[in-house]
């Protein structure tokens, strides 16, 4: 298995197969965004709250505003350089967004697309293969925010005692139809009894959704045995595509509140009591990159240190793929409260 196996840019037919589902998702997101915003593009009263830097607690008043996207003021922290949304949706509105929004349903429809499912299965095979470089099958694994269960299904098929928790009712139903052991609800408060002593916890596209990622890491630590493994995937703020598209990129959306780079992700994990065993980027989005003006792409690639032909492999070597993936080990006695 290698990163090219689940990279959409490796398969010329993938984008066309996903085109209608992606367009439906973007349209649903736009409609959902508009429900929470006033005529000036700011959040309606009572919908959101402002926060300080989620990595160091520096007040947002001292941060630099980079741009505004869908009512979210995207800030760069003056103290630690972390990039985050100053606004986050309040908990009840956020839960409703996951349960009942048009975009939630459209997202599930996208994941049901055969082309998307093909890529997700290939990625799940890759992730479990990487995991098994550090731990043998047969152990306990919890997938937090397991979505439609692609990773759970792969882990279970290879002998892992795999369970998951997911907020979305549609996704939970899909998992259960596949015979997967999944609880519906929020982590950690709705985690069933007996699920808190895991060998592995998986967080795929979860951390960017959490308003307080440092505090959330304590809950992750509580679910892991000493020496247990944490697998993390987050969007890469330092990806080539984001540097080209900036505010126009769909990563800046309601629900994505924090924007990690490989450096800031490792900093978060270190402060939470985890040692980094492996850190990389994958999913190049090279075809999306090359759809932009060639001069703009060349300038962005050069600004990111690209001194070789632009390929997916070159992007991964430089850590500018669209997603960050890391494997971390809990230190003995770590509590997740050492920030």
CSV table of C-alpha atoms in Angstrom, one decimal:
chain,number,residue,atom,x,y,z
A,1,UNK,CA,0.0,0.0,0.0
A,2,UNK,CA,1.2,3.5,-0.7
A,3,UNK,CA,-0.3,7.0,-0.7
A,4,UNK,CA,-1.0,7.1,-4.4
A,5,UNK,CA,-3.4,4.2,-4.0
A,6,UNK,CA,-6.1,6.4,-2.5
A,7,UNK,CA,-5.2,9.7,-4.1
A,8,UNK,CA,-8.0,11.0,-6.3
A,9,UNK,CA,-5.4,12.5,-8.7
A,10,UNK,CA,-4.2,9.0,-9.5
A,11,UNK,CA,-7.5,8.1,-11.1
A,12,UNK,CA,-8.6,10.3,-14.0
A,13,UNK,CA,-12.2,9.0,-13.8
A,14,UNK,CA,-12.7,9.8,-10.1
A,15,UNK,CA,-13.5,13.6,-10.4
A,16,UNK,CA,-16.2,13.0,-13.0
A,17,UNK,CA,-17.7,10.2,-10.9
A,18,UNK,CA,-17.9,12.5,-7.9
A,19,UNK,CA,-18.9,15.7,-9.7
A,20,UNK,CA,-22.6,15.7,-9.0
A,21,UNK,CA,-22.2,14.6,-5.4
A,22,UNK,CA,-19.6,17.2,-4.7
A,23,UNK,CA,-21.7,19.9,-6.4
A,24,UNK,CA,-24.7,18.9,-4.3
A,25,UNK,CA,-22.6,19.1,-1.1
A,26,UNK,CA,-21.2,22.5,-1.9
A,27,UNK,CA,-24.8,23.8,-2.7
A,28,UNK,CA,-26.1,22.3,0.6
A,29,UNK,CA,-23.3,23.8,2.5
A,30,UNK,CA,-24.0,27.3,1.0
A,31,UNK,CA,-27.7,27.0,2.0
A,32,UNK,CA,-26.8,25.9,5.5
A,33,UNK,CA,-24.3,28.7,5.9
A,34,UNK,CA,-26.8,31.3,4.9
A,35,UNK,CA,-29.3,30.2,7.6
A,36,UNK,CA,-26.8,31.3,10.3
A,37,UNK,CA,-25.7,34.6,8.8
A,38,UNK,CA,-27.3,38.1,8.6
A,39,UNK,CA,-27.4,40.3,5.5
A,40,UNK,CA,-23.8,41.5,6.2
A,41,UNK,CA,-22.4,38.0,6.3
A,42,UNK,CA,-21.9,37.9,10.1
A,43,UNK,CA,-23.3,35.3,12.4
A,44,UNK,CA,-26.9,36.0,13.7
A,45,UNK,CA,-27.1,36.9,17.4
A,46,UNK,CA,-27.1,33.9,19.7
A,47,UNK,CA,-25.6,31.5,17.2
A,48,UNK,CA,-21.9,31.8,17.8
A,49,UNK,CA,-19.3,32.8,20.4
A,50,UNK,CA,-15.9,34.3,20.1
A,51,UNK,CA,-12.8,32.6,21.5
A,52,UNK,CA,-9.1,33.1,22.1
A,53,UNK,CA,-6.4,31.1,20.5
A,54,UNK,CA,-7.2,27.5,21.1
A,55,UNK,CA,-3.5,26.6,21.3
A,56,UNK,CA,-2.2,29.1,23.7
A,57,UNK,CA,-5.2,31.2,25.0
A,58,UNK,CA,-3.8,34.4,23.6
A,59,UNK,CA,-6.8,36.8,23.2
A,60,UNK,CA,-8.0,37.1,19.7
A,61,UNK,CA,-7.9,40.9,20.0
A,62,UNK,CA,-4.1,40.7,19.6
A,63,UNK,CA,-4.3,38.3,16.6
A,64,UNK,CA,-4.0,39.3,12.9
A,65,UNK,CA,-7.2,38.8,10.9
A,66,UNK,CA,-6.4,37.0,7.6
A,67,UNK,CA,-9.9,37.0,6.0
A,68,UNK,CA,-13.5,36.3,6.7
A,69,UNK,CA,-15.3,33.2,5.4
A,70,UNK,CA,-19.0,32.5,6.1
A,71,UNK,CA,-19.0,34.7,9.1
A,72,UNK,CA,-15.8,33.2,10.5
A,73,UNK,CA,-13.0,35.6,11.1
A,74,UNK,CA,-9.8,33.6,10.4
A,75,UNK,CA,-7.1,34.8,12.7
A,76,UNK,CA,-3.3,34.2,13.1
A,77,UNK,CA,-2.3,34.2,16.7
A,78,UNK,CA,0.3,36.8,17.6
A,79,UNK,CA,1.9,34.5,20.3
A,80,UNK,CA,2.1,31.1,18.7
A,81,UNK,CA,1.3,31.7,15.0
A,82,UNK,CA,-1.7,29.2,15.1
A,83,UNK,CA,-4.5,29.9,12.6
A,84,UNK,CA,-8.1,29.6,13.8
A,85,UNK,CA,-11.6,30.8,13.5
A,86,UNK,CA,-12.4,33.5,16.1
A,87,UNK,CA,-16.1,32.4,16.0
A,88,UNK,CA,-17.4,29.0,16.8
A,89,UNK,CA,-21.0,27.9,16.6
A,90,UNK,CA,-22.7,27.3,20.0
A,91,UNK,CA,-23.1,23.7,21.1
A,92,UNK,CA,-26.8,23.2,20.5
A,93,UNK,CA,-26.6,24.8,17.0
A,94,UNK,CA,-23.6,22.7,16.2
A,95,UNK,CA,-25.4,19.4,17.2
A,96,UNK,CA,-28.4,20.4,15.2
A,97,UNK,CA,-26.1,21.1,12.2
A,98,UNK,CA,-24.8,17.5,12.3
A,99,UNK,CA,-28.2,15.9,12.9
A,100,UNK,CA,-30.5,17.8,10.5
A,101,UNK,CA,-28.6,20.0,8.1
A,102,UNK,CA,-28.8,19.7,4.3
A,103,UNK,CA,-25.0,19.5,4.2
A,104,UNK,CA,-24.9,16.6,6.6
A,105,UNK,CA,-27.3,14.6,4.4
A,106,UNK,CA,-25.4,15.6,1.2
A,107,UNK,CA,-22.1,14.5,2.9
A,108,UNK,CA,-23.6,11.1,3.5
A,109,UNK,CA,-24.8,10.9,-0.1
A,110,UNK,CA,-21.2,11.7,-1.2
A,111,UNK,CA,-19.8,9.0,1.0
A,112,UNK,CA,-22.3,6.5,-0.5
A,113,UNK,CA,-20.9,7.3,-4.0
A,114,UNK,CA,-19.1,4.2,-5.3
A,115,UNK,CA,-16.0,6.3,-6.3
A,116,UNK,CA,-15.8,7.9,-2.9
A,117,UNK,CA,-16.2,4.5,-1.2
A,118,UNK,CA,-13.5,3.1,-3.4
A,119,UNK,CA,-11.0,5.8,-2.2
A,120,UNK,CA,-12.1,5.5,1.4
A,121,UNK,CA,-11.5,1.7,1.4
A,122,UNK,CA,-8.1,2.1,-0.1
A,123,UNK,CA,-7.2,4.8,2.5
A,124,UNK,CA,-8.6,2.6,5.3
A,125,UNK,CA,-6.4,-0.3,4.1
A,126,UNK,CA,-3.4,2.1,4.1
A,127,UNK,CA,-4.1,3.4,7.6
A,128,UNK,CA,-4.6,0.0,9.2
A,129,UNK,CA,-1.4,-1.2,7.5
A,130,UNK,CA,0.5,1.7,9.0
A,131,UNK,CA,-1.1,1.0,12.4
A,132,UNK,CA,0.1,-2.6,12.3
A,133,UNK,CA,3.6,-1.4,12.0
A,134,UNK,CA,3.3,-0.3,15.6
A,135,UNK,CA,0.7,-2.7,17.1
A,136,UNK,CA,-0.6,-6.2,16.4
A,137,UNK,CA,-4.2,-7.0,15.4
A,138,UNK,CA,-6.5,-8.4,18.0
A,139,UNK,CA,-6.4,-5.3,20.3
A,140,UNK,CA,-9.1,-2.8,21.2
A,141,UNK,CA,-9.7,0.1,18.8
A,142,UNK,CA,-12.1,3.0,19.1
A,143,UNK,CA,-12.9,5.2,16.1
A,144,UNK,CA,-14.2,8.6,17.3
A,145,UNK,CA,-16.4,10.2,14.7
A,146,UNK,CA,-16.4,7.0,12.7
A,147,UNK,CA,-18.8,8.3,10.0
A,148,UNK,CA,-20.0,5.5,7.7
A,149,UNK,CA,-17.5,3.0,9.2
A,150,UNK,CA,-14.9,2.5,6.4
A,151,UNK,CA,-12.0,2.4,8.8
A,152,UNK,CA,-13.9,0.3,11.4
A,153,UNK,CA,-14.8,-2.3,8.7
A,154,UNK,CA,-11.2,-2.6,7.6
A,155,UNK,CA,-9.9,-2.9,11.1
A,156,UNK,CA,-12.5,-5.5,12.1
A,157,UNK,CA,-11.8,-7.5,9.0
A,158,UNK,CA,-8.2,-7.7,10.1
A,159,UNK,CA,-8.9,-8.9,13.6
A,160,UNK,CA,-9.1,-5.7,15.6
A,161,UNK,CA,-11.8,-5.4,18.3
A,162,UNK,CA,-13.2,-2.3,16.7
A,163,UNK,CA,-15.9,0.0,18.0
A,164,UNK,CA,-17.0,3.5,17.0
A,165,UNK,CA,-19.0,6.5,18.1
A,166,UNK,CA,-20.7,8.9,15.7
A,167,UNK,CA,-23.2,11.8,16.1
A,168,UNK,CA,-25.0,11.5,12.8
A,169,UNK,CA,-28.0,9.2,12.8
A,170,UNK,CA,-27.7,8.4,9.1
A,171,UNK,CA,-24.0,7.4,9.4
A,172,UNK,CA,-24.8,5.3,12.5
A,173,UNK,CA,-27.5,3.5,10.6
A,174,UNK,CA,-25.1,2.7,7.7
A,175,UNK,CA,-22.5,1.4,10.2
A,176,UNK,CA,-25.0,-0.9,11.9
A,177,UNK,CA,-26.3,-2.2,8.6
A,178,UNK,CA,-22.7,-3.2,7.9
A,179,UNK,CA,-22.6,-5.1,11.2
A,180,UNK,CA,-20.3,-2.7,13.0
A,181,UNK,CA,-20.5,-1.9,16.7
A,182,UNK,CA,-21.2,1.8,16.8
A,183,UNK,CA,-22.8,4.1,19.4
A,184,UNK,CA,-24.7,7.2,18.5
A,185,UNK,CA,-23.8,10.4,20.4
A,186,UNK,CA,-21.1,12.8,21.4
A,187,UNK,CA,-17.6,11.9,22.6
A,188,UNK,CA,-16.8,11.4,25.4
A,189,UNK,CA,-20.1,11.9,27.3
A,190,UNK,CA,-22.1,9.3,25.3
A,191,UNK,CA,-19.3,6.7,25.2
A,192,UNK,CA,-20.7,3.3,26.5
A,193,UNK,CA,-19.4,1.8,29.7
A,194,UNK,CA,-16.4,-0.4,29.1
A,195,UNK,CA,-15.2,1.5,26.0
A,196,UNK,CA,-12.7,3.6,27.9
A,197,UNK,CA,-9.7,1.2,28.0
A,198,UNK,CA,-8.5,1.2,24.4
A,199,UNK,CA,-5.3,0.2,22.8
A,200,UNK,CA,-5.9,2.5,19.9
A,201,UNK,CA,-8.1,5.6,19.4
A,202,UNK,CA,-8.6,6.9,15.8
A,203,UNK,CA,-9.5,10.6,15.0
A,204,UNK,CA,-10.0,11.1,11.3
A,205,UNK,CA,-11.1,14.6,10.5
A,206,UNK,CA,-12.2,15.3,14.1
A,207,UNK,CA,-9.8,17.7,15.8
A,208,UNK,CA,-10.5,20.6,13.4
A,209,UNK,CA,-14.2,20.4,14.6
A,210,UNK,CA,-13.5,20.8,18.3
A,211,UNK,CA,-13.7,24.3,19.8
A,212,UNK,CA,-11.2,23.4,22.5
A,213,UNK,CA,-8.7,20.9,21.1
A,214,UNK,CA,-6.3,20.9,24.0
A,215,UNK,CA,-9.0,20.2,26.5
A,216,UNK,CA,-10.4,17.5,24.2
A,217,UNK,CA,-7.1,15.7,24.2
A,218,UNK,CA,-7.6,14.9,27.9
A,219,UNK,CA,-10.7,12.9,27.0
A,220,UNK,CA,-8.7,11.1,24.3
A,221,UNK,CA,-6.0,10.3,26.9
A,222,UNK,CA,-8.6,9.0,29.4
A,223,UNK,CA,-9.7,6.4,26.8
A,224,UNK,CA,-6.2,5.1,26.1
A,225,UNK,CA,-4.0,2.7,28.0
A,226,UNK,CA,-0.5,3.8,28.9
A,227,UNK,CA,1.5,3.3,25.7
A,228,UNK,CA,-1.7,3.2,23.6
A,229,UNK,CA,-1.7,4.7,20.1
A,230,UNK,CA,-3.6,7.7,18.7
A,231,UNK,CA,-4.1,8.0,15.0
A,232,UNK,CA,-5.0,11.5,13.7
A,233,UNK,CA,-6.0,12.9,10.4
A,234,UNK,CA,-6.7,16.6,9.9
A,235,UNK,CA,-6.7,19.0,6.9
A,236,UNK,CA,-3.3,20.6,6.3
A,237,UNK,CA,-3.3,24.3,6.5
A,238,UNK,CA,0.2,24.2,4.9
A,239,UNK,CA,-1.1,22.3,1.8
A,240,UNK,CA,-0.4,23.6,-1.6
A,241,UNK,CA,-4.1,23.8,-2.6
A,242,UNK,CA,-5.0,25.9,0.5
A,243,UNK,CA,-2.1,28.3,-0.2
A,244,UNK,CA,-3.4,28.8,-3.7
A,245,UNK,CA,-7.1,29.0,-2.9
A,246,UNK,CA,-7.0,30.8,0.5
A,247,UNK,CA,-10.5,31.9,1.6
A,248,UNK,CA,-12.1,30.2,-1.4
A,249,UNK,CA,-11.1,26.7,-0.2
A,250,UNK,CA,-13.9,24.6,1.1
A,251,UNK,CA,-11.8,23.8,4.2
A,252,UNK,CA,-13.0,27.1,5.6
A,253,UNK,CA,-16.5,26.1,6.5
A,254,UNK,CA,-18.8,25.9,9.5
A,255,UNK,CA,-17.5,23.1,11.7
A,256,UNK,CA,-13.9,23.6,10.9
A,257,UNK,CA,-12.6,25.9,13.6
A,258,UNK,CA,-8.9,25.1,13.9
A,259,UNK,CA,-6.3,24.9,11.0
A,260,UNK,CA,-3.4,22.6,11.7
A,261,UNK,CA,0.0,22.3,10.1
A,262,UNK,CA,2.3,19.3,10.7
A,263,UNK,CA,4.2,21.5,13.2
A,264,UNK,CA,1.2,22.7,15.2
A,265,UNK,CA,-0.3,19.2,15.3
A,266,UNK,CA,2.9,17.8,16.7
A,267,UNK,CA,3.0,20.6,19.2
A,268,UNK,CA,-0.6,19.8,20.4
A,269,UNK,CA,0.2,16.1,20.7
A,270,UNK,CA,3.4,16.8,22.6
A,271,UNK,CA,1.6,19.0,25.1
A,272,UNK,CA,-1.0,16.3,25.6
A,273,UNK,CA,1.6,13.7,26.4
A,274,UNK,CA,2.0,11.9,23.1
A,275,UNK,CA,5.2,11.0,21.3
A,276,UNK,CA,5.2,11.2,17.5
A,277,UNK,CA,5.9,7.9,15.8
A,278,UNK,CA,5.0,8.9,12.3
A,279,UNK,CA,3.9,12.1,10.6
A,280,UNK,CA,3.2,12.7,6.9
A,281,UNK,CA,0.8,14.3,4.5
A,282,UNK,CA,-1.3,12.5,1.9
A,283,UNK,CA,-4.1,13.2,-0.7
A,284,UNK,CA,-2.3,15.6,-3.1
A,285,UNK,CA,-5.3,17.2,-4.8
A,286,UNK,CA,-2.8,17.6,-7.6
A,287,UNK,CA,-5.5,17.7,-10.3
A,288,UNK,CA,-7.3,20.5,-8.4
A,289,UNK,CA,-4.1,22.4,-8.0
A,290,UNK,CA,-3.3,22.1,-11.7
A,291,UNK,CA,-6.7,23.4,-12.6
A,292,UNK,CA,-5.6,26.9,-11.4
A,293,UNK,CA,-3.6,29.4,-13.5
A,294,UNK,CA,-0.2,27.8,-14.2
A,295,UNK,CA,1.8,30.9,-13.2
A,296,UNK,CA,-0.1,31.1,-9.9
A,297,UNK,CA,0.6,27.4,-9.2
A,298,UNK,CA,4.3,27.8,-10.0
A,299,UNK,CA,4.6,30.8,-7.8
A,300,UNK,CA,2.9,29.0,-4.9
A,301,UNK,CA,5.0,25.9,-5.4
A,302,UNK,CA,8.2,27.9,-5.5
A,303,UNK,CA,7.2,29.9,-2.3
A,304,UNK,CA,6.8,26.5,-0.5
A,305,UNK,CA,10.3,25.5,-1.5
A,306,UNK,CA,9.4,23.5,-4.5
A,307,UNK,CA,12.6,23.3,-6.6
A,308,UNK,CA,11.6,20.2,-8.6
A,309,UNK,CA,8.8,19.3,-10.9
A,310,UNK,CA,5.4,19.4,-9.3
A,311,UNK,CA,4.2,15.8,-8.6
A,312,UNK,CA,2.2,14.2,-5.8
A,313,UNK,CA,5.3,12.5,-4.5
A,314,UNK,CA,7.2,15.8,-4.4
A,315,UNK,CA,4.3,17.4,-2.5
A,316,UNK,CA,4.3,14.6,0.0
A,317,UNK,CA,8.1,14.9,0.5
A,318,UNK,CA,7.6,18.6,1.3
A,319,UNK,CA,4.6,18.0,3.6
A,320,UNK,CA,2.2,20.0,1.5
A,321,UNK,CA,-0.5,17.3,0.8
A,322,UNK,CA,-4.1,18.2,1.6
A,323,UNK,CA,-4.3,16.0,4.7
A,324,UNK,CA,-2.0,15.4,7.7
A,325,UNK,CA,-1.8,11.9,9.1
A,326,UNK,CA,0.1,11.0,12.3
A,327,UNK,CA,0.6,8.1,14.6
A,328,UNK,CA,1.3,9.0,18.3
A,329,UNK,CA,2.0,7.0,21.4
A,330,UNK,CA,0.7,7.9,24.8
A,331,UNK,CA,3.5,8.5,27.3
A,332,UNK,CA,3.4,6.4,30.4
A,333,UNK,CA,1.5,8.3,33.1
A,334,UNK,CA,0.4,11.1,30.7
A,335,UNK,CA,-2.8,12.9,31.8
A,336,UNK,CA,-3.3,15.2,28.8
A,337,UNK,CA,-3.2,18.2,31.1
A,338,UNK,CA,0.4,19.3,30.7
A,339,UNK,CA,-0.2,22.4,28.5
